[in-house]
Amino acid sequence: MLDKLFEALYLKVLVNIVLKHTTTVVYIELCSKKGVVNSLHQEFETTSLNNEMYEFITTYTRESPYYYVSLLDMSSYQGAVPTCSKNRIEYYADLSTSEYKCYDDKWMFYTSKSDLYEIEAKCEDIGVDYIFSPFSIISTFFADKIKSKLAMYILIQDSFLSLSIFENSQLLYANHLDMMSEDEVDEISLSEDLEDDLLIDAEDSIELDDIDIPGHESEEADELDDFGNIEDLDKIDDIDEFSENKDIEEELLDSNSDVTQADDSKFNEDYQRFTLIQSAVGKFYKDDKYESRFIENVYIADYAGVTSDLKKYLEEEMFFNVYIRKIDLALEVCELAKAELKL
């Protein structure tokens, strides 16, 4: 009873950390029994706990004994398997060096023990209470879709893709894909004739005739209202012509060159994501370990800022119906922490 009274005197401080490719996002919520009192969001130009980040976090954690630090698992070696039976785990993956946990008594996610120890060591100064799997994020973010028909769900981050296939809340297949891993995909060099390279015969790479395809109904339009298509990258505003000042013209040319390079980089990344997804789907269709089904719909949670090219590749080359929704990963991590704490 005294503990409850003492706890009521303080706010609960939820610190949520998400690493990106070169930066770290920290999102903090201050909560009372009535709900969120305040929230703060800051991005740091580092991928490790430096003094600036430490001071930002401890400014709020030192105000209450009830603070909780949560991270999104960024390990390369992690994934999920479509069983909770310990006797069946080895059929899908060797988890002898992994920590794993059952989700909803239906499937299991796992991650490398050594990576967990490394995370805990790096965050020793602030402590870590929860490390959440990207597949847990997918399950909660797409909860309204996963419990119904068969579909593929993908969480896209700067350096990773977490891909899963669900049918009626049951996981059928999962794969955590590292964009930096040479084992997953060879380095892609863009050339003037890349469009010719993109003409991939999907039926040759994935033998659809060998798959038992049950009857599928089209997704209801009203069921997808909350999904929006990815927009193209922001275009440069129209610029008035300058006839006298040549320096300004040269400056505009340099600016256009920078935008072109950014576009090429995004194009390269999205093509790499496409090849990783294509390879993973091929494994799902061909590997006897998995109960193959014909996939029609793909739902993407976008945290990396993909372009419309990725959607076009998946629709035109693999004949998927693709729906993309932006995601705030730090906010989603916070929601998982509140669920654990029953707030």
Short mmCIF file of C-alpha atoms in Angstrom, two decimals:
data_model
loop_
_atom_site.label_atom_id
_atom_site.label_comp_id
_atom_site.label_asym_id
_atom_site.label_seq_id
_atom_site.Cartn_x
_atom_site.Cartn_y
_atom_site.Cartn_z
CA MET A 1 0.00 0.00 0.00
CA LEU A 2 2.79 2.44 0.94
CA ASP A 3 4.61 1.56 -2.26
CA LYS A 4 1.54 2.50 -4.30
CA LEU A 5 1.17 5.80 -2.46
CA PHE A 6 4.86 6.56 -2.92
CA GLU A 7 4.66 5.68 -6.62
CA ALA A 8 1.71 8.02 -7.10
CA LEU A 9 3.84 10.97 -6.01
CA TYR A 10 6.14 10.66 -9.01
CA LEU A 11 5.79 10.75 -12.76
CA LYS A 12 6.92 7.71 -14.72
CA VAL A 13 9.68 8.59 -17.17
CA LEU A 14 9.84 6.49 -20.35
CA VAL A 15 13.07 6.84 -22.32
CA ASN A 16 12.94 5.32 -25.81
CA ILE A 17 16.03 5.01 -28.01
CA VAL A 18 16.22 4.16 -31.71
CA LEU A 19 19.51 4.03 -33.62
CA LYS A 20 19.56 5.13 -37.24
CA HIS A 21 22.42 4.81 -39.73
CA THR A 22 24.45 7.75 -38.40
CA THR A 23 22.23 9.29 -35.70
CA THR A 24 20.27 8.31 -32.60
CA VAL A 25 16.70 9.32 -31.81
CA VAL A 26 15.65 9.71 -28.17
CA TYR A 27 11.97 10.11 -27.34
CA ILE A 28 10.90 10.69 -23.73
CA GLU A 29 7.40 10.59 -22.25
CA LEU A 30 6.50 11.76 -18.76
CA CYS A 31 3.39 9.94 -17.59
CA SER A 32 1.01 10.22 -14.66
CA LYS A 33 -2.01 8.07 -13.83
CA LYS A 34 -4.07 10.37 -16.04
CA GLY A 35 -1.85 9.93 -19.09
CA VAL A 36 1.04 11.70 -20.85
CA VAL A 37 2.01 14.93 -19.11
CA ASN A 38 4.85 15.89 -21.45
CA SER A 39 6.89 14.44 -24.31
CA LEU A 40 10.28 15.35 -25.78
CA HIS A 41 12.01 14.29 -28.98
CA GLN A 42 15.64 14.87 -29.92
CA GLU A 43 18.02 13.44 -32.51
CA PHE A 44 21.76 13.24 -31.85
CA GLU A 45 24.57 13.11 -34.40
CA THR A 46 26.03 9.93 -32.92
CA THR A 47 25.29 6.22 -32.66
CA SER A 48 26.75 5.84 -29.17
CA LEU A 49 25.91 7.25 -25.76
CA ASN A 50 27.85 10.51 -25.63
CA ASN A 51 27.81 13.27 -23.01
CA GLU A 52 25.16 15.32 -24.79
CA MET A 53 22.75 12.39 -24.99
CA TYR A 54 23.52 11.32 -21.43
CA GLU A 55 22.76 14.81 -20.09
CA PHE A 56 19.52 14.99 -22.06
CA ILE A 57 18.29 11.65 -20.69
CA THR A 58 19.39 12.10 -17.09
CA THR A 59 17.83 15.56 -16.93
CA TYR A 60 14.48 13.73 -16.76
CA THR A 61 15.38 10.38 -15.19
CA ARG A 62 16.90 12.02 -12.11
CA GLU A 63 13.52 13.64 -11.38
CA SER A 64 11.84 10.30 -10.64
CA PRO A 65 12.86 6.88 -9.28
CA TYR A 66 10.38 5.37 -11.73
CA TYR A 67 12.13 5.60 -15.08
CA TYR A 68 12.42 2.96 -17.77
CA VAL A 69 14.84 2.82 -20.71
CA SER A 70 13.75 0.98 -23.87
CA LEU A 71 15.68 0.30 -27.08
CA LEU A 72 14.83 -1.10 -30.47
CA ASP A 73 17.02 -4.13 -31.17
CA MET A 74 19.47 -3.26 -33.95
CA SER A 75 21.31 -6.60 -33.98
CA SER A 76 22.16 -8.04 -37.37
CA TYR A 77 21.55 -11.60 -36.22
CA GLN A 78 17.91 -11.68 -35.16
CA GLY A 79 14.63 -12.92 -36.55
CA ALA A 80 11.48 -14.86 -35.84
CA VAL A 81 10.26 -18.43 -36.33
CA PRO A 82 6.69 -19.69 -36.79
CA THR A 83 6.56 -21.81 -33.64
CA CYS A 84 6.71 -21.55 -29.85
CA SER A 85 7.63 -25.19 -29.42
CA LYS A 86 11.23 -25.65 -28.22
CA ASN A 87 11.27 -29.01 -29.98
CA ARG A 88 10.58 -27.30 -33.33
CA ILE A 89 12.94 -24.33 -33.08
CA GLU A 90 15.95 -26.13 -34.56
CA TYR A 91 13.87 -27.01 -37.63
CA TYR A 92 13.89 -23.31 -38.57
CA ALA A 93 17.08 -21.87 -37.07
CA ASP A 94 20.03 -22.56 -34.81
CA LEU A 95 19.29 -20.50 -31.71
CA SER A 96 21.93 -21.99 -29.46
CA THR A 97 23.64 -18.59 -29.17
CA SER A 98 20.43 -16.56 -29.08
CA GLU A 99 17.90 -15.32 -26.59
CA TYR A 100 14.31 -15.96 -27.66
CA LYS A 101 10.81 -15.26 -26.45
CA CYS A 102 7.38 -16.50 -27.43
CA TYR A 103 4.88 -13.98 -28.76
CA ASP A 104 1.19 -14.51 -28.03
CA ASP A 105 1.79 -18.29 -27.72
CA LYS A 106 1.97 -18.51 -31.53
CA TRP A 107 5.47 -17.63 -32.73
CA MET A 108 8.88 -16.70 -31.40
CA PHE A 109 11.37 -13.90 -31.98
CA TYR A 110 15.07 -14.15 -31.18
CA THR A 111 18.31 -12.16 -31.09
CA SER A 112 22.01 -12.77 -30.51
CA LYS A 113 23.11 -13.09 -26.88
CA SER A 114 26.43 -11.40 -27.61
CA ASP A 115 24.66 -8.44 -29.22
CA LEU A 116 22.41 -8.07 -26.19
CA TYR A 117 25.42 -8.07 -23.86
CA GLU A 118 27.09 -5.46 -26.06
CA ILE A 119 24.02 -3.22 -25.95
CA GLU A 120 23.81 -3.50 -22.18
CA ALA A 121 27.52 -2.67 -21.85
CA LYS A 122 27.23 0.41 -24.06
CA CYS A 123 24.23 1.67 -22.08
CA GLU A 124 25.61 0.81 -18.65
CA ASP A 125 25.54 4.45 -17.51
CA ILE A 126 21.78 4.78 -18.02
CA GLY A 127 20.70 1.14 -17.79
CA VAL A 128 18.37 -0.77 -20.10
CA ASP A 129 14.99 -2.18 -19.07
CA TYR A 130 13.54 -3.34 -22.39
CA ILE A 131 15.00 -4.29 -25.77
CA PHE A 132 12.22 -4.74 -28.29
CA SER A 133 12.29 -6.79 -31.48
CA PRO A 134 11.35 -5.17 -34.82
CA PHE A 135 8.93 -8.07 -35.27
CA SER A 136 7.08 -6.98 -32.13
CA ILE A 137 6.80 -3.53 -33.71
CA ILE A 138 5.34 -5.06 -36.87
CA SER A 139 2.81 -7.09 -34.88
CA THR A 140 1.47 -4.07 -33.02
CA PHE A 141 1.71 -1.52 -35.83
CA PHE A 142 -0.21 -3.76 -38.25
CA ALA A 143 -2.40 -5.46 -35.64
CA ASP A 144 -5.58 -4.58 -37.53
CA LYS A 145 -4.29 -6.30 -40.69
CA ILE A 146 -2.35 -9.26 -39.32
CA LYS A 147 -5.38 -10.81 -37.67
CA SER A 148 -7.17 -11.18 -41.00
CA LYS A 149 -5.99 -12.32 -44.42
CA LEU A 150 -2.61 -13.47 -45.66
CA ALA A 151 -0.15 -10.64 -46.37
CA MET A 152 3.49 -9.67 -46.15
CA TYR A 153 4.55 -6.97 -43.67
CA ILE A 154 7.86 -5.11 -43.88
CA LEU A 155 9.48 -2.65 -41.49
CA ILE A 156 12.02 -0.56 -43.38
CA GLN A 157 14.84 1.17 -41.52
CA ASP A 158 17.96 2.87 -42.88
CA SER A 159 20.10 -0.27 -42.76
CA PHE A 160 17.63 -3.11 -42.14
CA LEU A 161 14.45 -4.66 -43.44
CA SER A 162 12.37 -6.82 -41.10
CA LEU A 163 10.11 -8.92 -43.31
CA SER A 164 7.29 -11.18 -42.13
CA ILE A 165 4.34 -13.05 -43.59
CA PHE A 166 1.23 -13.55 -41.48
CA GLU A 167 -2.10 -15.28 -41.97
CA ASN A 168 -4.83 -14.98 -39.33
CA SER A 169 -2.30 -13.75 -36.72
CA GLN A 170 -0.04 -16.76 -37.31
CA LEU A 171 3.48 -16.11 -38.50
CA LEU A 172 4.37 -18.15 -41.59
CA TYR A 173 7.80 -16.72 -42.37
CA ALA A 174 10.21 -14.02 -41.16
CA ASN A 175 13.58 -12.69 -42.23
CA HIS A 176 15.70 -9.83 -40.87
CA LEU A 177 17.70 -8.42 -43.78
CA ASP A 178 20.87 -6.36 -43.38
CA MET A 179 21.43 -3.96 -46.28
CA MET A 180 25.13 -3.78 -45.45
CA SER A 181 25.64 -7.54 -45.49
CA GLU A 182 27.52 -8.92 -48.48
CA ASP A 183 25.87 -12.29 -47.86
CA GLU A 184 22.42 -10.87 -48.59
CA VAL A 185 23.09 -8.86 -51.72
CA ASP A 186 26.05 -7.91 -53.90
CA GLU A 187 26.93 -4.27 -54.20
CA ILE A 188 24.76 -2.72 -56.90
CA SER A 189 26.42 -0.43 -59.44
CA LEU A 190 24.08 1.89 -61.27
CA SER A 191 24.66 2.50 -64.96
CA GLU A 192 22.88 4.17 -67.83
CA ASP A 193 21.29 0.91 -68.90
CA LEU A 194 20.03 -0.06 -65.41
CA GLU A 195 16.48 -0.07 -66.67
CA ASP A 196 17.37 -3.09 -68.80
CA ASP A 197 18.70 -4.84 -65.67
CA LEU A 198 15.40 -4.21 -63.89
CA LEU A 199 13.44 -6.21 -66.44
CA ILE A 200 13.30 -9.25 -64.17
CA ASP A 201 11.07 -12.11 -65.16
CA ALA A 202 9.24 -12.72 -61.86
CA GLU A 203 7.79 -16.03 -63.01
CA ASP A 204 11.27 -17.35 -63.83
CA SER A 205 12.80 -16.29 -60.53
CA ILE A 206 9.83 -17.52 -58.51
CA GLU A 207 8.10 -20.58 -59.93
CA LEU A 208 4.50 -19.69 -59.25
CA ASP A 209 3.22 -22.77 -61.07
CA ASP A 210 4.75 -24.96 -58.37
CA ILE A 211 2.74 -23.31 -55.60
CA ASP A 212 -0.71 -24.34 -54.46
CA ILE A 213 -2.69 -21.13 -54.68
CA PRO A 214 -5.88 -21.04 -52.62
CA GLY A 215 -8.68 -18.68 -53.61
CA HIS A 216 -8.06 -15.11 -52.61
CA GLU A 217 -10.44 -12.21 -52.53
CA SER A 218 -9.24 -8.69 -53.29
CA GLU A 219 -8.62 -6.41 -50.34
CA GLU A 220 -11.58 -4.17 -49.57
CA ALA A 221 -10.86 -0.57 -50.56
CA ASP A 222 -12.29 0.84 -47.35
CA GLU A 223 -10.01 -1.47 -45.37
CA LEU A 224 -7.01 0.32 -46.81
CA ASP A 225 -8.09 3.95 -46.44
CA ASP A 226 -5.51 4.58 -43.76
CA PHE A 227 -2.66 3.74 -46.11
CA GLY A 228 -1.17 6.33 -48.40
CA ASN A 229 1.16 6.00 -51.34
CA ILE A 230 4.73 7.19 -50.97
CA GLU A 231 5.22 10.57 -52.58
CA ASP A 232 8.20 11.41 -54.74
CA LEU A 233 11.12 13.26 -53.24
CA ASP A 234 10.51 16.99 -52.87
CA LYS A 235 11.16 18.71 -56.14
CA ILE A 236 13.09 21.93 -56.49
CA ASP A 237 10.81 24.97 -56.65
CA ASP A 238 10.61 26.79 -59.94
CA ILE A 239 13.28 29.47 -60.08
CA ASP A 240 13.04 32.80 -61.88
CA GLU A 241 15.51 33.29 -64.68
CA PHE A 242 18.50 35.52 -64.00
CA SER A 243 19.99 37.07 -67.09
CA GLU A 244 22.73 39.17 -65.54
CA ASN A 245 24.12 37.33 -62.52
CA LYS A 246 26.07 34.31 -63.76
CA ASP A 247 27.24 33.40 -60.26
CA ILE A 248 23.66 32.72 -59.24
CA GLU A 249 23.20 30.45 -62.26
CA GLU A 250 26.29 28.45 -61.29
CA GLU A 251 25.04 28.16 -57.70
CA LEU A 252 21.74 26.77 -58.95
CA LEU A 253 23.57 24.25 -61.12
CA ASP A 254 25.54 23.03 -58.09
CA SER A 255 22.31 22.74 -56.11
CA ASN A 256 20.70 20.70 -58.87
CA SER A 257 23.75 18.43 -58.93
CA ASP A 258 23.42 17.77 -55.19
CA VAL A 259 19.75 16.88 -55.58
CA THR A 260 20.58 14.52 -58.46
CA GLN A 261 23.15 12.72 -56.31
CA ALA A 262 20.61 12.39 -53.48
CA ASP A 263 18.05 11.00 -55.93
CA ASP A 264 20.59 8.46 -57.25
CA SER A 265 21.42 7.37 -53.69
CA LYS A 266 17.75 6.85 -52.84
CA PHE A 267 17.20 5.01 -56.11
CA ASN A 268 20.14 2.72 -55.38
CA GLU A 269 18.91 1.98 -51.85
CA ASP A 270 15.36 1.22 -52.98
CA TYR A 271 16.59 -1.09 -55.72
CA GLN A 272 18.71 -2.91 -53.13
CA ARG A 273 15.65 -3.20 -50.86
CA PHE A 274 13.69 -4.61 -53.78
CA THR A 275 16.30 -7.31 -54.48
CA LEU A 276 16.40 -8.30 -50.79
CA ILE A 277 12.61 -8.58 -50.66
CA GLN A 278 12.55 -10.57 -53.90
CA SER A 279 15.16 -13.00 -52.56
CA ALA A 280 13.28 -13.46 -49.26
CA VAL A 281 9.97 -14.12 -51.03
CA GLY A 282 11.70 -16.66 -53.27
CA LYS A 283 12.95 -18.49 -50.17
CA PHE A 284 9.46 -18.50 -48.67
CA TYR A 285 8.00 -19.99 -51.84
CA LYS A 286 10.70 -22.61 -52.41
CA ASP A 287 11.87 -23.71 -48.94
CA ASP A 288 10.00 -26.79 -47.70
CA LYS A 289 10.27 -25.55 -44.11
CA TYR A 290 7.53 -23.01 -44.72
CA GLU A 291 3.86 -23.35 -45.57
CA SER A 292 3.94 -21.45 -48.84
CA ARG A 293 1.03 -19.27 -49.84
CA PHE A 294 0.66 -16.94 -52.79
CA ILE A 295 1.15 -13.36 -51.60
CA GLU A 296 -0.97 -10.59 -53.07
CA ASN A 297 -0.77 -7.74 -50.56
CA VAL A 298 2.29 -6.08 -49.02
CA TYR A 299 2.14 -3.57 -46.15
CA ILE A 300 5.23 -1.46 -45.49
CA ALA A 301 6.03 0.52 -42.35
CA ASP A 302 8.47 3.14 -43.65
CA TYR A 303 11.03 4.67 -41.29
CA ALA A 304 13.74 5.29 -43.89
CA GLY A 305 11.85 7.56 -46.28
CA VAL A 306 11.65 5.31 -49.34
CA THR A 307 10.72 6.70 -52.74
CA SER A 308 7.92 5.67 -55.07
CA ASP A 309 10.46 3.53 -56.97
CA LEU A 310 10.28 0.74 -54.37
CA LYS A 311 6.51 0.57 -54.68
CA LYS A 312 6.81 0.54 -58.46
CA TYR A 313 9.35 -2.32 -58.43
CA LEU A 314 7.20 -4.48 -56.17
CA GLU A 315 4.03 -3.83 -58.13
CA GLU A 316 5.42 -4.10 -61.65
CA GLU A 317 8.03 -6.82 -61.19
CA MET A 318 6.39 -8.99 -58.51
CA PHE A 319 2.73 -8.09 -59.08
CA PHE A 320 2.01 -7.15 -55.45
CA ASN A 321 -0.56 -4.71 -54.18
CA VAL A 322 1.62 -2.39 -52.07
CA TYR A 323 0.47 -0.09 -49.26
CA ILE A 324 2.92 2.15 -47.42
CA ARG A 325 2.46 3.85 -44.07
CA LYS A 326 4.97 6.12 -42.33
CA ILE A 327 6.06 4.99 -38.87
CA ASP A 328 7.64 6.78 -35.90
CA LEU A 329 9.74 4.00 -34.40
CA ALA A 330 10.59 5.80 -31.16
CA LEU A 331 6.90 6.36 -30.50
CA GLU A 332 6.12 2.72 -31.27
CA VAL A 333 8.87 1.55 -28.90
CA CYS A 334 7.29 3.75 -26.22
CA GLU A 335 3.90 2.12 -26.83
CA LEU A 336 5.44 -1.33 -26.32
CA ALA A 337 7.06 -0.15 -23.07
CA LYS A 338 3.72 1.17 -21.80
CA ALA A 339 2.10 -2.14 -22.63
CA GLU A 340 4.77 -3.97 -20.61
CA LEU A 341 4.25 -1.57 -17.70
CA LYS A 342 0.46 -1.70 -18.11
CA LEU A 343 0.23 2.09 -18.31
#
